[in-house]
Amino acid sequence: MMSGAERPPSVAGKVMAILESFAPGAVRLTLTEICARAGLPLATGHRLVRELTGGGFLERLPDGSYRIGTRLWRIGAQASAARSLRELALPHMEELYAATHENVQLAVLSGDKALYLERLRGPRSVPIVTRVAAELPLHATGVGKVLLAFASEDFAEKVIALGLPPYTPHTVTDADRLRACLAEIRRSGYAVTREEMSLGTCSVAAPVRDPAGAVFAALSLVTRRNVVDLRRLVPAVLAAASALARDVDAHGGSAEWKDWG
């Protein structure tokens, strides 16, 4: 007889594992990739994926791969905290984009990752790896470094202990160097990164604070690496983050977004 720890996952658990396989930022996955990420036998995964596709929760593409379906997207879009923060942020993000024509991103802390709630980009913007609902590492992104810098020291040490994998030759992977970087962000009030998440892109990020000074989100611009002086973009990013913070405070919503996890 199986113990509770040995009992196979429930059907609901298997379905959640399939949907969670898209969470790390994968836009399209093959059936084999879904089953590998979800830890399911191919036959079981095929049956459940077929049912999820029939229900509109997943979509099968012409090349045989799968992506999140419109039905699941509509349900997810109703998440009240994310929706309300995005709605408040969009006018400020649009103003920032209009002034710079660079990628504009909004992120919050989710577990040990930066969760991207919104992004704006145009035909002149540099291509970026982020997308809405993607989760990227804290130590290698501008918004992530801001969120990590203003989190608790215990949390920062936990993230460091999990490891600092390199994404480019410029990613900060040394723990002491990252600690120094976070201290500088706390001192200056913003973060500047150069080609740490992907080659060819740099970013300037600023914290979005509640009235007590706690940081609950981060706003950033992402631009090409050939921008000589990234710090010329800092005032615009800081101004947009401050304007968003005031708007959030006026709507009494900052407490709603303090704990995302």
PDB file of C-alpha atoms in Angstrom, residues 29-220:
ATOM      1  CA  LEU A  29       6.065  24.040 -25.955  1.00  0.00           C
ATOM      2  CA  THR A  30       5.885  20.655 -27.636  1.00  0.00           C
ATOM      3  CA  LEU A  31       3.973  17.846 -25.966  1.00  0.00           C
ATOM      4  CA  THR A  32       7.275  16.212 -25.027  1.00  0.00           C
ATOM      5  CA  GLU A  33       8.511  19.439 -23.431  1.00  0.00           C
ATOM      6  CA  ILE A  34       5.255  19.888 -21.497  1.00  0.00           C
ATOM      7  CA  CYS A  35       5.427  16.335 -20.136  1.00  0.00           C
ATOM      8  CA  ALA A  36       9.095  16.717 -19.197  1.00  0.00           C
ATOM      9  CA  ARG A  37       8.451  19.976 -17.333  1.00  0.00           C
ATOM     10  CA  ALA A  38       5.309  18.628 -15.661  1.00  0.00           C
ATOM     11  CA  GLY A  39       6.937  15.291 -14.762  1.00  0.00           C
ATOM     12  CA  LEU A  40       4.206  13.276 -16.476  1.00  0.00           C
ATOM     13  CA  PRO A  41       4.276  10.163 -18.660  1.00  0.00           C
ATOM     14  CA  LEU A  42       3.726  10.989 -22.306  1.00  0.00           C
ATOM     15  CA  ALA A  43       0.433   9.081 -22.500  1.00  0.00           C
ATOM     16  CA  THR A  44      -1.003  10.884 -19.454  1.00  0.00           C
ATOM     17  CA  GLY A  45       0.219  14.261 -20.658  1.00  0.00           C
ATOM     18  CA  HIS A  46      -1.203  13.683 -24.130  1.00  0.00           C
ATOM     19  CA  ARG A  47      -4.652  12.879 -22.729  1.00  0.00           C
ATOM     20  CA  LEU A  48      -4.764  15.892 -20.415  1.00  0.00           C
ATOM     21  CA  VAL A  49      -3.289  18.295 -22.957  1.00  0.00           C
ATOM     22  CA  ARG A  50      -5.892  17.152 -25.477  1.00  0.00           C
ATOM     23  CA  GLU A  51      -8.682  17.862 -22.979  1.00  0.00           C
ATOM     24  CA  LEU A  52      -7.229  21.265 -22.075  1.00  0.00           C
ATOM     25  CA  THR A  53      -6.955  22.118 -25.756  1.00  0.00           C
ATOM     26  CA  GLY A  54     -10.559  21.073 -26.374  1.00  0.00           C
ATOM     27  CA  GLY A  55     -11.661  23.346 -23.543  1.00  0.00           C
ATOM     28  CA  GLY A  56      -9.742  26.355 -24.863  1.00  0.00           C
ATOM     29  CA  PHE A  57      -7.224  26.430 -22.011  1.00  0.00           C
ATOM     30  CA  LEU A  58      -4.412  25.500 -24.384  1.00  0.00           C
ATOM     31  CA  GLU A  59      -4.093  26.101 -28.115  1.00  0.00           C
ATOM     32  CA  ARG A  60      -2.447  23.723 -30.590  1.00  0.00           C
ATOM     33  CA  LEU A  61      -0.432  25.503 -33.267  1.00  0.00           C
ATOM     34  CA  PRO A  62       0.078  24.362 -36.879  1.00  0.00           C
ATOM     35  CA  ASP A  63       3.589  23.090 -36.089  1.00  0.00           C
ATOM     36  CA  GLY A  64       2.188  20.818 -33.367  1.00  0.00           C
ATOM     37  CA  SER A  65       3.389  22.888 -30.407  1.00  0.00           C
ATOM     38  CA  TYR A  66       1.101  24.358 -27.750  1.00  0.00           C
ATOM     39  CA  ARG A  67       0.584  27.727 -26.111  1.00  0.00           C
ATOM     40  CA  ILE A  68      -1.762  29.177 -23.501  1.00  0.00           C
ATOM     41  CA  GLY A  69      -5.291  29.383 -24.861  1.00  0.00           C
ATOM     42  CA  THR A  70      -7.539  32.421 -24.932  1.00  0.00           C
ATOM     43  CA  ARG A  71      -9.915  30.985 -22.347  1.00  0.00           C
ATOM     44  CA  LEU A  72      -7.167  30.649 -19.741  1.00  0.00           C
ATOM     45  CA  TRP A  73      -5.819  34.073 -20.708  1.00  0.00           C
ATOM     46  CA  ARG A  74      -9.243  35.668 -20.124  1.00  0.00           C
ATOM     47  CA  ILE A  75      -9.520  34.047 -16.705  1.00  0.00           C
ATOM     48  CA  GLY A  76      -6.010  35.114 -15.737  1.00  0.00           C
ATOM     49  CA  ALA A  77      -6.611  38.663 -16.921  1.00  0.00           C
ATOM     50  CA  GLN A  78      -9.306  38.981 -14.261  1.00  0.00           C
ATOM     51  CA  ALA A  79      -6.805  38.687 -11.386  1.00  0.00           C
ATOM     52  CA  SER A  80      -7.840  41.824  -9.527  1.00  0.00           C
ATOM     53  CA  ALA A  81      -4.508  42.975  -8.134  1.00  0.00           C
ATOM     54  CA  ALA A  82      -2.622  42.580 -11.403  1.00  0.00           C
ATOM     55  CA  ARG A  83      -5.411  44.128 -13.448  1.00  0.00           C
ATOM     56  CA  SER A  84      -5.848  47.179 -11.239  1.00  0.00           C
ATOM     57  CA  LEU A  85      -2.111  47.864 -10.987  1.00  0.00           C
ATOM     58  CA  ARG A  86      -1.712  47.509 -14.744  1.00  0.00           C
ATOM     59  CA  GLU A  87      -4.623  49.865 -15.358  1.00  0.00           C
ATOM     60  CA  LEU A  88      -3.123  52.505 -13.087  1.00  0.00           C
ATOM     61  CA  ALA A  89       0.350  52.040 -14.543  1.00  0.00           C
ATOM     62  CA  LEU A  90      -0.494  52.167 -18.240  1.00  0.00           C
ATOM     63  CA  PRO A  91      -0.964  55.955 -18.567  1.00  0.00           C
ATOM     64  CA  HIS A  92       2.391  56.566 -16.872  1.00  0.00           C
ATOM     65  CA  MET A  93       4.062  53.897 -18.975  1.00  0.00           C
ATOM     66  CA  GLU A  94       2.598  55.398 -22.135  1.00  0.00           C
ATOM     67  CA  GLU A  95       3.934  58.839 -21.202  1.00  0.00           C
ATOM     68  CA  LEU A  96       7.360  57.353 -20.543  1.00  0.00           C
ATOM     69  CA  TYR A  97       7.306  55.540 -23.874  1.00  0.00           C
ATOM     70  CA  ALA A  98       6.177  58.682 -25.723  1.00  0.00           C
ATOM     71  CA  ALA A  99       9.091  60.610 -24.207  1.00  0.00           C
ATOM     72  CA  THR A 100      11.748  57.977 -24.952  1.00  0.00           C
ATOM     73  CA  HIS A 101      10.430  55.481 -27.553  1.00  0.00           C
ATOM     74  CA  GLU A 102      12.141  52.769 -25.524  1.00  0.00           C
ATOM     75  CA  ASN A 103      10.704  49.566 -24.028  1.00  0.00           C
ATOM     76  CA  VAL A 104       8.811  50.248 -20.791  1.00  0.00           C
ATOM     77  CA  GLN A 105       8.250  47.447 -18.269  1.00  0.00           C
ATOM     78  CA  LEU A 106       6.388  46.986 -14.997  1.00  0.00           C
ATOM     79  CA  ALA A 107       7.245  44.128 -12.631  1.00  0.00           C
ATOM     80  CA  VAL A 108       6.507  42.891  -9.128  1.00  0.00           C
ATOM     81  CA  LEU A 109       8.115  40.304  -6.877  1.00  0.00           C
ATOM     82  CA  SER A 110       6.749  36.780  -7.295  1.00  0.00           C
ATOM     83  CA  GLY A 111       8.529  34.152  -5.229  1.00  0.00           C
ATOM     84  CA  ASP A 112      12.199  34.508  -6.121  1.00  0.00           C
ATOM     85  CA  LYS A 113      11.512  35.980  -9.573  1.00  0.00           C
ATOM     86  CA  ALA A 114      10.430  39.254 -11.159  1.00  0.00           C
ATOM     87  CA  LEU A 115       6.916  38.883 -12.588  1.00  0.00           C
ATOM     88  CA  TYR A 116       6.260  41.179 -15.553  1.00  0.00           C
ATOM     89  CA  LEU A 117       2.755  42.631 -15.392  1.00  0.00           C
ATOM     90  CA  GLU A 118       2.959  44.924 -18.411  1.00  0.00           C
ATOM     91  CA  ARG A 119       5.295  46.092 -21.135  1.00  0.00           C
ATOM     92  CA  LEU A 120       5.144  48.638 -23.942  1.00  0.00           C
ATOM     93  CA  ARG A 121       7.321  48.582 -27.025  1.00  0.00           C
ATOM     94  CA  GLY A 122       7.276  50.067 -30.494  1.00  0.00           C
ATOM     95  CA  PRO A 123       8.894  49.551 -33.898  1.00  0.00           C
ATOM     96  CA  ARG A 124      11.951  51.551 -32.829  1.00  0.00           C
ATOM     97  CA  SER A 125      12.418  49.683 -29.567  1.00  0.00           C
ATOM     98  CA  VAL A 126      15.153  47.096 -29.149  1.00  0.00           C
ATOM     99  CA  PRO A 127      13.855  43.466 -29.135  1.00  0.00           C
ATOM    100  CA  ILE A 128      13.597  42.070 -25.591  1.00  0.00           C
ATOM    101  CA  VAL A 129      13.021  38.654 -24.021  1.00  0.00           C
ATOM    102  CA  THR A 130      10.304  39.746 -21.607  1.00  0.00           C
ATOM    103  CA  ARG A 131       6.586  39.363 -22.130  1.00  0.00           C
ATOM    104  CA  VAL A 132       3.540  39.924 -19.949  1.00  0.00           C
ATOM    105  CA  ALA A 133       3.261  37.224 -17.246  1.00  0.00           C
ATOM    106  CA  ALA A 134       6.872  36.111 -17.764  1.00  0.00           C
ATOM    107  CA  GLU A 135       9.077  35.534 -14.727  1.00  0.00           C
ATOM    108  CA  LEU A 136      12.767  36.426 -14.980  1.00  0.00           C
ATOM    109  CA  PRO A 137      15.630  36.236 -12.464  1.00  0.00           C
ATOM    110  CA  LEU A 138      16.057  39.028  -9.969  1.00  0.00           C
ATOM    111  CA  HIS A 139      19.854  39.252 -10.168  1.00  0.00           C
ATOM    112  CA  ALA A 140      20.038  39.696 -13.960  1.00  0.00           C
ATOM    113  CA  THR A 141      17.337  42.288 -14.690  1.00  0.00           C
ATOM    114  CA  GLY A 142      16.936  45.954 -13.846  1.00  0.00           C
ATOM    115  CA  VAL A 143      13.494  45.609 -12.275  1.00  0.00           C
ATOM    116  CA  GLY A 144      14.640  42.450 -10.520  1.00  0.00           C
ATOM    117  CA  LYS A 145      17.625  44.162  -8.943  1.00  0.00           C
ATOM    118  CA  VAL A 146      15.408  46.982  -7.704  1.00  0.00           C
ATOM    119  CA  LEU A 147      12.943  44.538  -6.159  1.00  0.00           C
ATOM    120  CA  LEU A 148      15.780  42.538  -4.608  1.00  0.00           C
ATOM    121  CA  ALA A 149      17.581  45.627  -3.293  1.00  0.00           C
ATOM    122  CA  PHE A 150      14.530  46.828  -1.390  1.00  0.00           C
ATOM    123  CA  ALA A 151      13.414  43.416  -0.140  1.00  0.00           C
ATOM    124  CA  SER A 152      14.492  42.168   3.272  1.00  0.00           C
ATOM    125  CA  GLU A 153      18.105  41.176   3.812  1.00  0.00           C
ATOM    126  CA  ASP A 154      17.012  37.629   4.658  1.00  0.00           C
ATOM    127  CA  PHE A 155      15.171  37.356   1.369  1.00  0.00           C
ATOM    128  CA  ALA A 156      18.139  38.713  -0.603  1.00  0.00           C
ATOM    129  CA  GLU A 157      20.453  36.198   1.044  1.00  0.00           C
ATOM    130  CA  LYS A 158      18.015  33.396   0.249  1.00  0.00           C
ATOM    131  CA  VAL A 159      18.024  34.405  -3.429  1.00  0.00           C
ATOM    132  CA  ILE A 160      21.822  34.562  -3.446  1.00  0.00           C
ATOM    133  CA  ALA A 161      22.032  31.141  -1.805  1.00  0.00           C
ATOM    134  CA  LEU A 162      19.881  29.653  -4.578  1.00  0.00           C
ATOM    135  CA  GLY A 163      22.633  30.538  -7.031  1.00  0.00           C
ATOM    136  CA  LEU A 164      23.335  33.319  -9.518  1.00  0.00           C
ATOM    137  CA  PRO A 165      23.433  31.673 -12.944  1.00  0.00           C
ATOM    138  CA  PRO A 166      24.993  33.599 -15.845  1.00  0.00           C
ATOM    139  CA  TYR A 167      22.752  34.602 -18.740  1.00  0.00           C
ATOM    140  CA  THR A 168      25.437  36.572 -20.562  1.00  0.00           C
ATOM    141  CA  PRO A 169      29.140  37.196 -19.888  1.00  0.00           C
ATOM    142  CA  HIS A 170      28.041  40.392 -18.116  1.00  0.00           C
ATOM    143  CA  THR A 171      25.643  38.842 -15.591  1.00  0.00           C
ATOM    144  CA  VAL A 172      26.666  39.460 -11.979  1.00  0.00           C
ATOM    145  CA  THR A 173      27.310  35.994 -10.583  1.00  0.00           C
ATOM    146  CA  ASP A 174      29.562  36.827  -7.627  1.00  0.00           C
ATOM    147  CA  ALA A 175      27.628  37.123  -4.367  1.00  0.00           C
ATOM    148  CA  ASP A 176      29.748  39.913  -2.880  1.00  0.00           C
ATOM    149  CA  ARG A 177      29.596  41.920  -6.084  1.00  0.00           C
ATOM    150  CA  LEU A 178      25.809  41.553  -6.168  1.00  0.00           C
ATOM    151  CA  ARG A 179      25.533  42.663  -2.535  1.00  0.00           C
ATOM    152  CA  ALA A 180      27.580  45.767  -3.384  1.00  0.00           C
ATOM    153  CA  CYS A 181      25.351  46.422  -6.388  1.00  0.00           C
ATOM    154  CA  LEU A 182      22.212  46.160  -4.258  1.00  0.00           C
ATOM    155  CA  ALA A 183      23.679  48.545  -1.688  1.00  0.00           C
ATOM    156  CA  GLU A 184      24.386  51.072  -4.455  1.00  0.00           C
ATOM    157  CA  ILE A 185      20.795  50.758  -5.713  1.00  0.00           C
ATOM    158  CA  ARG A 186      19.486  51.470  -2.209  1.00  0.00           C
ATOM    159  CA  ARG A 187      21.786  54.486  -1.980  1.00  0.00           C
ATOM    160  CA  SER A 188      20.997  55.972  -5.405  1.00  0.00           C
ATOM    161  CA  GLY A 189      17.363  54.929  -5.658  1.00  0.00           C
ATOM    162  CA  TYR A 190      17.631  53.320  -9.104  1.00  0.00           C
ATOM    163  CA  ALA A 191      19.349  50.484 -10.977  1.00  0.00           C
ATOM    164  CA  VAL A 192      21.347  50.481 -14.206  1.00  0.00           C
ATOM    165  CA  THR A 193      22.161  47.202 -15.963  1.00  0.00           C
ATOM    166  CA  ARG A 194      24.208  46.565 -19.091  1.00  0.00           C
ATOM    167  CA  GLU A 195      23.679  43.371 -21.091  1.00  0.00           C
ATOM    168  CA  GLU A 196      23.134  41.215 -18.011  1.00  0.00           C
ATOM    169  CA  MET A 197      19.991  39.388 -19.144  1.00  0.00           C
ATOM    170  CA  SER A 198      20.516  39.512 -22.905  1.00  0.00           C
ATOM    171  CA  LEU A 199      23.248  40.850 -25.121  1.00  0.00           C
ATOM    172  CA  GLY A 200      22.584  44.167 -26.805  1.00  0.00           C
ATOM    173  CA  THR A 201      20.191  45.567 -24.173  1.00  0.00           C
ATOM    174  CA  CYS A 202      20.608  47.819 -21.155  1.00  0.00           C
ATOM    175  CA  SER A 203      18.093  49.073 -18.635  1.00  0.00           C
ATOM    176  CA  VAL A 204      17.305  51.751 -16.098  1.00  0.00           C
ATOM    177  CA  ALA A 205      14.845  50.760 -13.344  1.00  0.00           C
ATOM    178  CA  ALA A 206      13.229  52.571 -10.424  1.00  0.00           C
ATOM    179  CA  PRO A 207      11.173  51.452  -7.428  1.00  0.00           C
ATOM    180  CA  VAL A 208       7.465  52.180  -6.988  1.00  0.00           C
ATOM    181  CA  ARG A 209       6.881  52.890  -3.319  1.00  0.00           C
ATOM    182  CA  ASP A 210       3.885  53.044  -1.011  1.00  0.00           C
ATOM    183  CA  PRO A 211       3.415  56.047   1.344  1.00  0.00           C
ATOM    184  CA  ALA A 212       5.524  54.312   4.005  1.00  0.00           C
ATOM    185  CA  GLY A 213       8.408  53.905   1.567  1.00  0.00           C
ATOM    186  CA  ALA A 214       8.021  50.159   0.997  1.00  0.00           C
ATOM    187  CA  VAL A 215       8.655  49.028  -2.576  1.00  0.00           C
ATOM    188  CA  PHE A 216       5.849  47.007  -4.168  1.00  0.00           C
ATOM    189  CA  ALA A 217       6.762  47.256  -7.866  1.00  0.00           C
ATOM    190  CA  ALA A 218       9.501  48.373 -10.236  1.00  0.00           C
ATOM    191  CA  LEU A 219       9.363  50.314 -13.497  1.00  0.00           C
ATOM    192  CA  SER A 220      12.066  50.241 -16.161  1.00  0.00           C
TER     193      SER A 220
END
